[in-house]
Amino acid sequence: ESAATVQSTMLSNLRFVQERIQRTLQTLSGDDQELLQEKYLDGRSVRELAKSRNISFKSMESRLYRVRKAFMKAYVRYETTD
């Protein structure tokens, strides 16, 4: 396999995963989408997220756990339909 073929395959796989992540995010509520973006794309800490929402650290940890679980459930559901 040539380097160009490998690179093309990798880019195709990356686009597939990106599209799947976007479709999965769209199954979540707007608030949950925003929370995941702030945590994983913007790099905000659990403490920062809790403070900005006026909830306890433990409550934010629980919410993140539930949102991640919902995301993974939806992501796996797309896996079985792709």
PDB file of N, CA, C and O in Angstrom:
ATOM      1  N   GLU A   1       0.837  -1.190   0.000  1.00  0.00           N
ATOM      2  CA  GLU A   1       0.000   0.000   0.000  1.00  0.00           C
ATOM      3  C   GLU A   1       0.877   1.247   0.000  1.00  0.00           C
ATOM      4  O   GLU A   1       1.826   1.349   0.751  1.00  0.00           O
ATOM      5  N   SER A   2       0.490   2.190  -0.814  1.00  0.00           N
ATOM      6  CA  SER A   2       1.263   3.423  -0.880  1.00  0.00           C
ATOM      7  C   SER A   2       0.891   4.335   0.287  1.00  0.00           C
ATOM      8  O   SER A   2      -0.168   4.208   0.897  1.00  0.00           O
ATOM      9  N   ALA A   3       1.774   5.261   0.575  1.00  0.00           N
ATOM     10  CA  ALA A   3       1.524   6.225   1.650  1.00  0.00           C
ATOM     11  C   ALA A   3       0.276   7.055   1.343  1.00  0.00           C
ATOM     12  O   ALA A   3      -0.498   7.380   2.242  1.00  0.00           O
ATOM     13  N   ALA A   4       0.056   7.371   0.081  1.00  0.00           N
ATOM     14  CA  ALA A   4      -1.118   8.161  -0.303  1.00  0.00           C
ATOM     15  C   ALA A   4      -2.408   7.378  -0.042  1.00  0.00           C
ATOM     16  O   ALA A   4      -3.410   7.948   0.413  1.00  0.00           O
ATOM     17  N   THR A   5      -2.386   6.082  -0.302  1.00  0.00           N
ATOM     18  CA  THR A   5      -3.568   5.246  -0.059  1.00  0.00           C
ATOM     19  C   THR A   5      -3.863   5.158   1.433  1.00  0.00           C
ATOM     20  O   THR A   5      -5.015   5.274   1.862  1.00  0.00           O
ATOM     21  N   VAL A   6      -2.819   4.968   2.230  1.00  0.00           N
ATOM     22  CA  VAL A   6      -2.984   4.897   3.683  1.00  0.00           C
ATOM     23  C   VAL A   6      -3.534   6.216   4.210  1.00  0.00           C
ATOM     24  O   VAL A   6      -4.470   6.237   5.018  1.00  0.00           O
ATOM     25  N   GLN A   7      -2.965   7.332   3.740  1.00  0.00           N
ATOM     26  CA  GLN A   7      -3.418   8.647   4.174  1.00  0.00           C
ATOM     27  C   GLN A   7      -4.878   8.874   3.779  1.00  0.00           C
ATOM     28  O   GLN A   7      -5.680   9.373   4.580  1.00  0.00           O
ATOM     29  N   SER A   8      -5.253   8.495   2.584  1.00  0.00           N
ATOM     30  CA  SER A   8      -6.624   8.656   2.120  1.00  0.00           C
ATOM     31  C   SER A   8      -7.594   7.830   2.978  1.00  0.00           C
ATOM     32  O   SER A   8      -8.663   8.311   3.353  1.00  0.00           O
ATOM     33  N   THR A   9      -7.210   6.614   3.318  1.00  0.00           N
ATOM     34  CA  THR A   9      -8.040   5.759   4.163  1.00  0.00           C
ATOM     35  C   THR A   9      -8.190   6.351   5.551  1.00  0.00           C
ATOM     36  O   THR A   9      -9.289   6.364   6.118  1.00  0.00           O
ATOM     37  N   MET A  10      -7.104   6.866   6.096  1.00  0.00           N
ATOM     38  CA  MET A  10      -7.155   7.471   7.424  1.00  0.00           C
ATOM     39  C   MET A  10      -8.071   8.695   7.440  1.00  0.00           C
ATOM     40  O   MET A  10      -8.860   8.877   8.374  1.00  0.00           O
ATOM     41  N   LEU A  11      -7.988   9.523   6.428  1.00  0.00           N
ATOM     42  CA  LEU A  11      -8.842  10.716   6.343  1.00  0.00           C
ATOM     43  C   LEU A  11     -10.309  10.330   6.194  1.00  0.00           C
ATOM     44  O   LEU A  11     -11.187  10.943   6.806  1.00  0.00           O
ATOM     45  N   SER A  12     -10.564   9.300   5.428  1.00  0.00           N
ATOM     46  CA  SER A  12     -11.935   8.818   5.260  1.00  0.00           C
ATOM     47  C   SER A  12     -12.487   8.311   6.590  1.00  0.00           C
ATOM     48  O   SER A  12     -13.626   8.610   6.959  1.00  0.00           O
ATOM     49  N   ASN A  13     -11.689   7.559   7.323  1.00  0.00           N
ATOM     50  CA  ASN A  13     -12.104   7.052   8.637  1.00  0.00           C
ATOM     51  C   ASN A  13     -12.339   8.193   9.618  1.00  0.00           C
ATOM     52  O   ASN A  13     -13.297   8.162  10.397  1.00  0.00           O
ATOM     53  N   LEU A  14     -11.477   9.194   9.593  1.00  0.00           N
ATOM     54  CA  LEU A  14     -11.624  10.344  10.476  1.00  0.00           C
ATOM     55  C   LEU A  14     -12.926  11.085  10.190  1.00  0.00           C
ATOM     56  O   LEU A  14     -13.666  11.431  11.104  1.00  0.00           O
ATOM     57  N   ARG A  15     -13.225  11.294   8.913  1.00  0.00           N
ATOM     58  CA  ARG A  15     -14.474  11.966   8.538  1.00  0.00           C
ATOM     59  C   ARG A  15     -15.685  11.157   9.000  1.00  0.00           C
ATOM     60  O   ARG A  15     -16.666  11.713   9.479  1.00  0.00           O
ATOM     61  N   PHE A  16     -15.600   9.839   8.875  1.00  0.00           N
ATOM     62  CA  PHE A  16     -16.688   8.963   9.308  1.00  0.00           C
ATOM     63  C   PHE A  16     -16.930   9.117  10.810  1.00  0.00           C
ATOM     64  O   PHE A  16     -18.068   9.271  11.254  1.00  0.00           O
ATOM     65  N   VAL A  17     -15.860   9.092  11.594  1.00  0.00           N
ATOM     66  CA  VAL A  17     -15.983   9.216  13.054  1.00  0.00           C
ATOM     67  C   VAL A  17     -16.507  10.605  13.423  1.00  0.00           C
ATOM     68  O   VAL A  17     -17.384  10.737  14.286  1.00  0.00           O
ATOM     69  N   GLN A  18     -16.004  11.643  12.781  1.00  0.00           N
ATOM     70  CA  GLN A  18     -16.478  12.998  13.063  1.00  0.00           C
ATOM     71  C   GLN A  18     -17.973  13.123  12.780  1.00  0.00           C
ATOM     72  O   GLN A  18     -18.715  13.711  13.566  1.00  0.00           O
ATOM     73  N   GLU A  19     -18.423  12.571  11.658  1.00  0.00           N
ATOM     74  CA  GLU A  19     -19.844  12.632  11.306  1.00  0.00           C
ATOM     75  C   GLU A  19     -20.683  11.856  12.332  1.00  0.00           C
ATOM     76  O   GLU A  19     -21.740  12.317  12.757  1.00  0.00           O
ATOM     77  N   ARG A  20     -20.177  10.730  12.738  1.00  0.00           N
ATOM     78  CA  ARG A  20     -20.897   9.915  13.718  1.00  0.00           C
ATOM     79  C   ARG A  20     -20.992  10.620  15.067  1.00  0.00           C
ATOM     80  O   ARG A  20     -22.029  10.577  15.723  1.00  0.00           O
ATOM     81  N   ILE A  21     -19.931  11.281  15.471  1.00  0.00           N
ATOM     82  CA  ILE A  21     -19.957  12.049  16.721  1.00  0.00           C
ATOM     83  C   ILE A  21     -20.975  13.173  16.618  1.00  0.00           C
ATOM     84  O   ILE A  21     -21.769  13.397  17.538  1.00  0.00           O
ATOM     85  N   GLN A  22     -20.998  13.877  15.499  1.00  0.00           N
ATOM     86  CA  GLN A  22     -21.963  14.965  15.311  1.00  0.00           C
ATOM     87  C   GLN A  22     -23.402  14.444  15.362  1.00  0.00           C
ATOM     88  O   GLN A  22     -24.262  15.038  16.011  1.00  0.00           O
ATOM     89  N   ARG A  23     -23.661  13.329  14.676  1.00  0.00           N
ATOM     90  CA  ARG A  23     -25.015  12.751  14.702  1.00  0.00           C
ATOM     91  C   ARG A  23     -25.388  12.333  16.123  1.00  0.00           C
ATOM     92  O   ARG A  23     -26.527  12.516  16.549  1.00  0.00           O
ATOM     93  N   THR A  24     -24.442  11.776  16.842  1.00  0.00           N
ATOM     94  CA  THR A  24     -24.705  11.342  18.213  1.00  0.00           C
ATOM     95  C   THR A  24     -24.989  12.542  19.100  1.00  0.00           C
ATOM     96  O   THR A  24     -25.936  12.523  19.900  1.00  0.00           O
ATOM     97  N   LEU A  25     -24.203  13.591  18.986  1.00  0.00           N
ATOM     98  CA  LEU A  25     -24.425  14.800  19.785  1.00  0.00           C
ATOM     99  C   LEU A  25     -25.815  15.370  19.544  1.00  0.00           C
ATOM    100  O   LEU A  25     -26.467  15.852  20.469  1.00  0.00           O
ATOM    101  N   GLN A  26     -26.282  15.293  18.314  1.00  0.00           N
ATOM    102  CA  GLN A  26     -27.592  15.855  17.977  1.00  0.00           C
ATOM    103  C   GLN A  26     -28.740  15.109  18.645  1.00  0.00           C
ATOM    104  O   GLN A  26     -29.848  15.633  18.725  1.00  0.00           O
ATOM    105  N   THR A  27     -28.480  13.910  19.154  1.00  0.00           N
ATOM    106  CA  THR A  27     -29.529  13.178  19.863  1.00  0.00           C
ATOM    107  C   THR A  27     -29.680  13.667  21.306  1.00  0.00           C
ATOM    108  O   THR A  27     -30.661  13.340  21.957  1.00  0.00           O
ATOM    109  N   LEU A  28     -28.701  14.435  21.784  1.00  0.00           N
ATOM    110  CA  LEU A  28     -28.728  14.947  23.156  1.00  0.00           C
ATOM    111  C   LEU A  28     -29.429  16.302  23.201  1.00  0.00           C
ATOM    112  O   LEU A  28     -29.518  17.000  22.183  1.00  0.00           O
ATOM    113  N   SER A  29     -29.865  16.689  24.392  1.00  0.00           N
ATOM    114  CA  SER A  29     -30.466  18.016  24.547  1.00  0.00           C
ATOM    115  C   SER A  29     -29.404  19.089  24.301  1.00  0.00           C
ATOM    116  O   SER A  29     -28.196  18.816  24.386  1.00  0.00           O
ATOM    117  N   GLY A  30     -29.856  20.278  24.018  1.00  0.00           N
ATOM    118  CA  GLY A  30     -28.928  21.392  23.809  1.00  0.00           C
ATOM    119  C   GLY A  30     -28.036  21.633  25.017  1.00  0.00           C
ATOM    120  O   GLY A  30     -26.838  21.899  24.869  1.00  0.00           O
ATOM    121  N   ASP A  31     -28.606  21.523  26.214  1.00  0.00           N
ATOM    122  CA  ASP A  31     -27.819  21.712  27.434  1.00  0.00           C
ATOM    123  C   ASP A  31     -26.734  20.647  27.565  1.00  0.00           C
ATOM    124  O   ASP A  31     -25.607  20.946  27.962  1.00  0.00           O
ATOM    125  N   ASP A  32     -27.074  19.409  27.238  1.00  0.00           N
ATOM    126  CA  ASP A  32     -26.097  18.327  27.337  1.00  0.00           C
ATOM    127  C   ASP A  32     -25.002  18.476  26.281  1.00  0.00           C
ATOM    128  O   ASP A  32     -23.823  18.242  26.557  1.00  0.00           O
ATOM    129  N   GLN A  33     -25.393  18.899  25.091  1.00  0.00           N
ATOM    130  CA  GLN A  33     -24.396  19.153  24.044  1.00  0.00           C
ATOM    131  C   GLN A  33     -23.417  20.236  24.498  1.00  0.00           C
ATOM    132  O   GLN A  33     -22.202  20.099  24.339  1.00  0.00           O
ATOM    133  N   GLU A  34     -23.974  21.296  25.054  1.00  0.00           N
ATOM    134  CA  GLU A  34     -23.153  22.412  25.533  1.00  0.00           C
ATOM    135  C   GLU A  34     -22.208  21.964  26.640  1.00  0.00           C
ATOM    136  O   GLU A  34     -21.030  22.335  26.660  1.00  0.00           O
ATOM    137  N   LEU A  35     -22.708  21.149  27.551  1.00  0.00           N
ATOM    138  CA  LEU A  35     -21.889  20.662  28.651  1.00  0.00           C
ATOM    139  C   LEU A  35     -20.706  19.843  28.132  1.00  0.00           C
ATOM    140  O   LEU A  35     -19.563  20.050  28.556  1.00  0.00           O
ATOM    141  N   LEU A  36     -20.956  18.930  27.205  1.00  0.00           N
ATOM    142  CA  LEU A  36     -19.863  18.127  26.648  1.00  0.00           C
ATOM    143  C   LEU A  36     -18.857  18.996  25.896  1.00  0.00           C
ATOM    144  O   LEU A  36     -17.652  18.773  25.986  1.00  0.00           O
ATOM    145  N   GLN A  37     -19.363  19.986  25.181  1.00  0.00           N
ATOM    146  CA  GLN A  37     -18.452  20.886  24.459  1.00  0.00           C
ATOM    147  C   GLN A  37     -17.560  21.642  25.442  1.00  0.00           C
ATOM    148  O   GLN A  37     -16.352  21.729  25.244  1.00  0.00           O
ATOM    149  N   GLU A  38     -18.168  22.199  26.477  1.00  0.00           N
ATOM    150  CA  GLU A  38     -17.383  22.965  27.449  1.00  0.00           C
ATOM    151  C   GLU A  38     -16.340  22.077  28.137  1.00  0.00           C
ATOM    152  O   GLU A  38     -15.211  22.503  28.363  1.00  0.00           O
ATOM    153  N   LYS A  39     -16.723  20.863  28.457  1.00  0.00           N
ATOM    154  CA  LYS A  39     -15.806  19.967  29.167  1.00  0.00           C
ATOM    155  C   LYS A  39     -14.701  19.457  28.254  1.00  0.00           C
ATOM    156  O   LYS A  39     -13.525  19.525  28.591  1.00  0.00           O
ATOM    157  N   TYR A  40     -15.073  18.934  27.080  1.00  0.00           N
ATOM    158  CA  TYR A  40     -14.097  18.213  26.264  1.00  0.00           C
ATOM    159  C   TYR A  40     -13.488  19.015  25.124  1.00  0.00           C
ATOM    160  O   TYR A  40     -12.369  18.716  24.708  1.00  0.00           O
ATOM    161  N   LEU A  41     -14.155  20.020  24.642  1.00  0.00           N
ATOM    162  CA  LEU A  41     -13.554  20.839  23.585  1.00  0.00           C
ATOM    163  C   LEU A  41     -12.923  22.102  24.143  1.00  0.00           C
ATOM    164  O   LEU A  41     -11.850  22.509  23.708  1.00  0.00           O
ATOM    165  N   ASP A  42     -13.603  22.711  25.125  1.00  0.00           N
ATOM    166  CA  ASP A  42     -13.079  23.945  25.716  1.00  0.00           C
ATOM    167  C   ASP A  42     -12.139  23.668  26.882  1.00  0.00           C
ATOM    168  O   ASP A  42     -11.446  24.572  27.338  1.00  0.00           O
ATOM    169  N   GLY A  43     -12.168  22.436  27.407  1.00  0.00           N
ATOM    170  CA  GLY A  43     -11.241  22.052  28.468  1.00  0.00           C
ATOM    171  C   GLY A  43     -11.574  22.590  29.852  1.00  0.00           C
ATOM    172  O   GLY A  43     -10.692  22.698  30.706  1.00  0.00           O
ATOM    173  N   ARG A  44     -12.839  22.931  30.079  1.00  0.00           N
ATOM    174  CA  ARG A  44     -13.213  23.459  31.397  1.00  0.00           C
ATOM    175  C   ARG A  44     -13.229  22.340  32.429  1.00  0.00           C
ATOM    176  O   ARG A  44     -13.584  21.209  32.130  1.00  0.00           O
ATOM    177  N   SER A  45     -12.863  22.671  33.643  1.00  0.00           N
ATOM    178  CA  SER A  45     -12.832  21.689  34.727  1.00  0.00           C
ATOM    179  C   SER A  45     -14.238  21.453  35.271  1.00  0.00           C
ATOM    180  O   SER A  45     -15.148  22.261  35.069  1.00  0.00           O
ATOM    181  N   VAL A  46     -14.389  20.349  35.985  1.00  0.00           N
ATOM    182  CA  VAL A  46     -15.664  20.045  36.629  1.00  0.00           C
ATOM    183  C   VAL A  46     -16.024  21.169  37.596  1.00  0.00           C
ATOM    184  O   VAL A  46     -17.173  21.619  37.658  1.00  0.00           O
ATOM    185  N   ARG A  47     -15.047  21.658  38.313  1.00  0.00           N
ATOM    186  CA  ARG A  47     -15.276  22.750  39.265  1.00  0.00           C
ATOM    187  C   ARG A  47     -15.800  23.998  38.551  1.00  0.00           C
ATOM    188  O   ARG A  47     -16.748  24.634  39.006  1.00  0.00           O
ATOM    189  N   GLU A  48     -15.185  24.352  37.420  1.00  0.00           N
ATOM    190  CA  GLU A  48     -15.644  25.519  36.659  1.00  0.00           C
ATOM    191  C   GLU A  48     -17.067  25.328  36.147  1.00  0.00           C
ATOM    192  O   GLU A  48     -17.883  26.257  36.211  1.00  0.00           O
ATOM    193  N   LEU A  49     -17.349  24.148  35.642  1.00  0.00           N
ATOM    194  CA  LEU A  49     -18.688  23.873  35.126  1.00  0.00           C
ATOM    195  C   LEU A  49     -19.730  23.955  36.234  1.00  0.00           C
ATOM    196  O   LEU A  49     -20.809  24.513  36.041  1.00  0.00           O
ATOM    197  N   ALA A  50     -19.402  23.398  37.389  1.00  0.00           N
ATOM    198  CA  ALA A  50     -20.331  23.433  38.527  1.00  0.00           C
ATOM    199  C   ALA A  50     -20.584  24.866  38.967  1.00  0.00           C
ATOM    200  O   ALA A  50     -21.735  25.270  39.180  1.00  0.00           O
ATOM    201  N   LYS A  51     -19.515  25.629  39.084  1.00  0.00           N
ATOM    202  CA  LYS A  51     -19.650  27.021  39.534  1.00  0.00           C
ATOM    203  C   LYS A  51     -20.496  27.836  38.560  1.00  0.00           C
ATOM    204  O   LYS A  51     -21.363  28.615  38.983  1.00  0.00           O
ATOM    205  N   SER A  52     -20.290  27.648  37.272  1.00  0.00           N
ATOM    206  CA  SER A  52     -21.031  28.429  36.276  1.00  0.00           C
ATOM    207  C   SER A  52     -22.520  28.075  36.255  1.00  0.00           C
ATOM    208  O   SER A  52     -23.338  28.848  35.773  1.00  0.00           O
ATOM    209  N   ARG A  53     -22.852  26.919  36.788  1.00  0.00           N
ATOM    210  CA  ARG A  53     -24.251  26.482  36.828  1.00  0.00           C
ATOM    211  C   ARG A  53     -24.842  26.518  38.237  1.00  0.00           C
ATOM    212  O   ARG A  53     -25.957  26.063  38.458  1.00  0.00           O
ATOM    213  N   ASN A  54     -24.061  27.036  39.163  1.00  0.00           N
ATOM    214  CA  ASN A  54     -24.498  27.152  40.561  1.00  0.00           C
ATOM    215  C   ASN A  54     -24.963  25.818  41.153  1.00  0.00           C
ATOM    216  O   ASN A  54     -26.001  25.747  41.805  1.00  0.00           O
ATOM    217  N   ILE A  55     -24.178  24.776  40.892  1.00  0.00           N
ATOM    218  CA  ILE A  55     -24.453  23.475  41.496  1.00  0.00           C
ATOM    219  C   ILE A  55     -23.179  22.957  42.145  1.00  0.00           C
ATOM    220  O   ILE A  55     -22.081  23.471  41.887  1.00  0.00           O
ATOM    221  N   SER A  56     -23.315  21.928  42.952  1.00  0.00           N
ATOM    222  CA  SER A  56     -22.138  21.397  43.645  1.00  0.00           C
ATOM    223  C   SER A  56     -21.240  20.613  42.685  1.00  0.00           C
ATOM    224  O   SER A  56     -21.682  20.155  41.617  1.00  0.00           O
ATOM    225  N   PHE A  57     -20.011  20.468  43.105  1.00  0.00           N
ATOM    226  CA  PHE A  57     -19.035  19.688  42.355  1.00  0.00           C
ATOM    227  C   PHE A  57     -19.567  18.273  42.127  1.00  0.00           C
ATOM    228  O   PHE A  57     -19.504  17.741  41.016  1.00  0.00           O
ATOM    229  N   LYS A  58     -20.084  17.647  43.191  1.00  0.00           N
ATOM    230  CA  LYS A  58     -20.596  16.270  43.107  1.00  0.00           C
ATOM    231  C   LYS A  58     -21.775  16.184  42.141  1.00  0.00           C
ATOM    232  O   LYS A  58     -21.895  15.216  41.383  1.00  0.00           O
ATOM    233  N   SER A  59     -22.648  17.187  42.165  1.00  0.00           N
ATOM    234  CA  SER A  59     -23.785  17.198  41.243  1.00  0.00           C
ATOM    235  C   SER A  59     -23.304  17.278  39.799  1.00  0.00           C
ATOM    236  O   SER A  59     -23.858  16.615  38.910  1.00  0.00           O
ATOM    237  N   MET A  60     -22.269  18.088  39.565  1.00  0.00           N
ATOM    238  CA  MET A  60     -21.728  18.199  38.208  1.00  0.00           C
ATOM    239  C   MET A  60     -21.078  16.890  37.778  1.00  0.00           C
ATOM    240  O   MET A  60     -21.234  16.457  36.634  1.00  0.00           O
ATOM    241  N   GLU A  61     -20.362  16.243  38.671  1.00  0.00           N
ATOM    242  CA  GLU A  61     -19.770  14.946  38.331  1.00  0.00           C
ATOM    243  C   GLU A  61     -20.862  13.951  37.933  1.00  0.00           C
ATOM    244  O   GLU A  61     -20.713  13.231  36.944  1.00  0.00           O
ATOM    245  N   SER A  62     -21.941  13.943  38.686  1.00  0.00           N
ATOM    246  CA  SER A  62     -23.054  13.033  38.386  1.00  0.00           C
ATOM    247  C   SER A  62     -23.685  13.366  37.037  1.00  0.00           C
ATOM    248  O   SER A  62     -23.999  12.467  36.246  1.00  0.00           O
ATOM    249  N   ARG A  63     -23.859  14.647  36.779  1.00  0.00           N
ATOM    250  CA  ARG A  63     -24.465  15.053  35.511  1.00  0.00           C
ATOM    251  C   ARG A  63     -23.579  14.662  34.337  1.00  0.00           C
ATOM    252  O   ARG A  63     -24.061  14.137  33.323  1.00  0.00           O
ATOM    253  N   LEU A  64     -22.273  14.906  34.477  1.00  0.00           N
ATOM    254  CA  LEU A  64     -21.344  14.513  33.413  1.00  0.00           C
ATOM    255  C   LEU A  64     -21.379  13.006  33.182  1.00  0.00           C
ATOM    256  O   LEU A  64     -21.340  12.548  32.037  1.00  0.00           O
ATOM    257  N   TYR A  65     -21.458  12.243  34.245  1.00  0.00           N
ATOM    258  CA  TYR A  65     -21.537  10.795  34.129  1.00  0.00           C
ATOM    259  C   TYR A  65     -22.779  10.399  33.324  1.00  0.00           C
ATOM    260  O   TYR A  65     -22.700   9.589  32.384  1.00  0.00           O
ATOM    261  N   ARG A  66     -23.921  10.980  33.662  1.00  0.00           N
ATOM    262  CA  ARG A  66     -25.169  10.651  32.963  1.00  0.00           C
ATOM    263  C   ARG A  66     -25.125  11.072  31.491  1.00  0.00           C
ATOM    264  O   ARG A  66     -25.586  10.338  30.616  1.00  0.00           O
ATOM    265  N   VAL A  67     -24.547  12.233  31.227  1.00  0.00           N
ATOM    266  CA  VAL A  67     -24.471  12.724  29.846  1.00  0.00           C
ATOM    267  C   VAL A  67     -23.523  11.855  29.027  1.00  0.00           C
ATOM    268  O   VAL A  67     -23.833  11.491  27.883  1.00  0.00           O
ATOM    269  N   ARG A  68     -22.374  11.502  29.596  1.00  0.00           N
ATOM    270  CA  ARG A  68     -21.441  10.610  28.887  1.00  0.00           C
ATOM    271  C   ARG A  68     -22.083   9.256  28.602  1.00  0.00           C
ATOM    272  O   ARG A  68     -21.920   8.692  27.519  1.00  0.00           O
ATOM    273  N   LYS A  69     -22.815   8.751  29.578  1.00  0.00           N
ATOM    274  CA  LYS A  69     -23.490   7.462  29.413  1.00  0.00           C
ATOM    275  C   LYS A  69     -24.516   7.537  28.286  1.00  0.00           C
ATOM    276  O   LYS A  69     -24.600   6.643  27.441  1.00  0.00           O
ATOM    277  N   ALA A  70     -25.298   8.621  28.244  1.00  0.00           N
ATOM    278  CA  ALA A  70     -26.287   8.811  27.179  1.00  0.00           C
ATOM    279  C   ALA A  70     -25.601   8.931  25.817  1.00  0.00           C
ATOM    280  O   ALA A  70     -26.072   8.373  24.817  1.00  0.00           O
ATOM    281  N   PHE A  71     -24.482   9.652  25.782  1.00  0.00           N
ATOM    282  CA  PHE A  71     -23.732   9.802  24.535  1.00  0.00           C
ATOM    283  C   PHE A  71     -23.251   8.441  24.041  1.00  0.00           C
ATOM    284  O   PHE A  71     -23.424   8.098  22.870  1.00  0.00           O
ATOM    285  N   MET A  72     -22.650   7.665  24.929  1.00  0.00           N
ATOM    286  CA  MET A  72     -22.121   6.356  24.531  1.00  0.00           C
ATOM    287  C   MET A  72     -23.232   5.420  24.071  1.00  0.00           C
ATOM    288  O   MET A  72     -23.061   4.677  23.101  1.00  0.00           O
ATOM    289  N   LYS A  73     -24.363   5.454  24.742  1.00  0.00           N
ATOM    290  CA  LYS A  73     -25.489   4.609  24.343  1.00  0.00           C
ATOM    291  C   LYS A  73     -25.926   4.967  22.917  1.00  0.00           C
ATOM    292  O   LYS A  73     -26.158   4.093  22.087  1.00  0.00           O
ATOM    293  N   ALA A  74     -26.039   6.265  22.643  1.00  0.00           N
ATOM    294  CA  ALA A  74     -26.433   6.713  21.303  1.00  0.00           C
ATOM    295  C   ALA A  74     -25.349   6.392  20.276  1.00  0.00           C
ATOM    296  O   ALA A  74     -25.657   5.983  19.150  1.00  0.00           O
ATOM    297  N   TYR A  75     -24.089   6.540  20.645  1.00  0.00           N
ATOM    298  CA  TYR A  75     -22.977   6.267  19.732  1.00  0.00           C
ATOM    299  C   TYR A  75     -22.972   4.797  19.333  1.00  0.00           C
ATOM    300  O   TYR A  75     -22.827   4.456  18.161  1.00  0.00           O
ATOM    301  N   VAL A  76     -23.155   3.922  20.314  1.00  0.00           N
ATOM    302  CA  VAL A  76     -23.185   2.484  20.045  1.00  0.00           C
ATOM    303  C   VAL A  76     -24.397   2.130  19.177  1.00  0.00           C
ATOM    304  O   VAL A  76     -24.319   1.284  18.292  1.00  0.00           O
ATOM    305  N   ARG A  77     -25.517   2.796  19.416  1.00  0.00           N
ATOM    306  CA  ARG A  77     -26.715   2.557  18.609  1.00  0.00           C
ATOM    307  C   ARG A  77     -26.422   2.865  17.134  1.00  0.00           C
ATOM    308  O   ARG A  77     -26.822   2.123  16.256  1.00  0.00           O
ATOM    309  N   TYR A  78     -25.692   3.953  16.864  1.00  0.00           N
ATOM    310  CA  TYR A  78     -25.318   4.257  15.478  1.00  0.00           C
ATOM    311  C   TYR A  78     -24.372   3.211  14.921  1.00  0.00           C
ATOM    312  O   TYR A  78     -24.405   2.896  13.752  1.00  0.00           O
ATOM    313  N   GLU A  79     -23.519   2.655  15.781  1.00  0.00           N
ATOM    314  CA  GLU A  79     -22.574   1.625  15.352  1.00  0.00           C
ATOM    315  C   GLU A  79     -23.314   0.414  14.797  1.00  0.00           C
ATOM    316  O   GLU A  79     -22.901  -0.177  13.810  1.00  0.00           O
ATOM    317  N   THR A  80     -24.404   0.065  15.430  1.00  0.00           N
ATOM    318  CA  THR A  80     -25.146  -1.115  14.986  1.00  0.00           C
ATOM    319  C   THR A  80     -26.029  -0.842  13.771  1.00  0.00           C
ATOM    320  O   THR A  80     -26.501  -1.773  13.133  1.00  0.00           O
ATOM    321  N   THR A  81     -26.234   0.433  13.438  1.00  0.00           N
ATOM    322  CA  THR A  81     -27.052   0.764  12.274  1.00  0.00           C
ATOM    323  C   THR A  81     -26.225   1.201  11.081  1.00  0.00           C
ATOM    324  O   THR A  81     -26.751   1.315   9.975  1.00  0.00           O
ATOM    325  N   ASP A  82     -24.937   1.473  11.281  1.00  0.00           N
ATOM    326  CA  ASP A  82     -24.063   1.891  10.153  1.00  0.00           C
ATOM    327  C   ASP A  82     -23.648   0.709   9.314  1.00  0.00           C
ATOM    328  O   ASP A  82     -23.599  -0.390   9.681  1.00  0.00           O
TER     329      ASP A  82
END
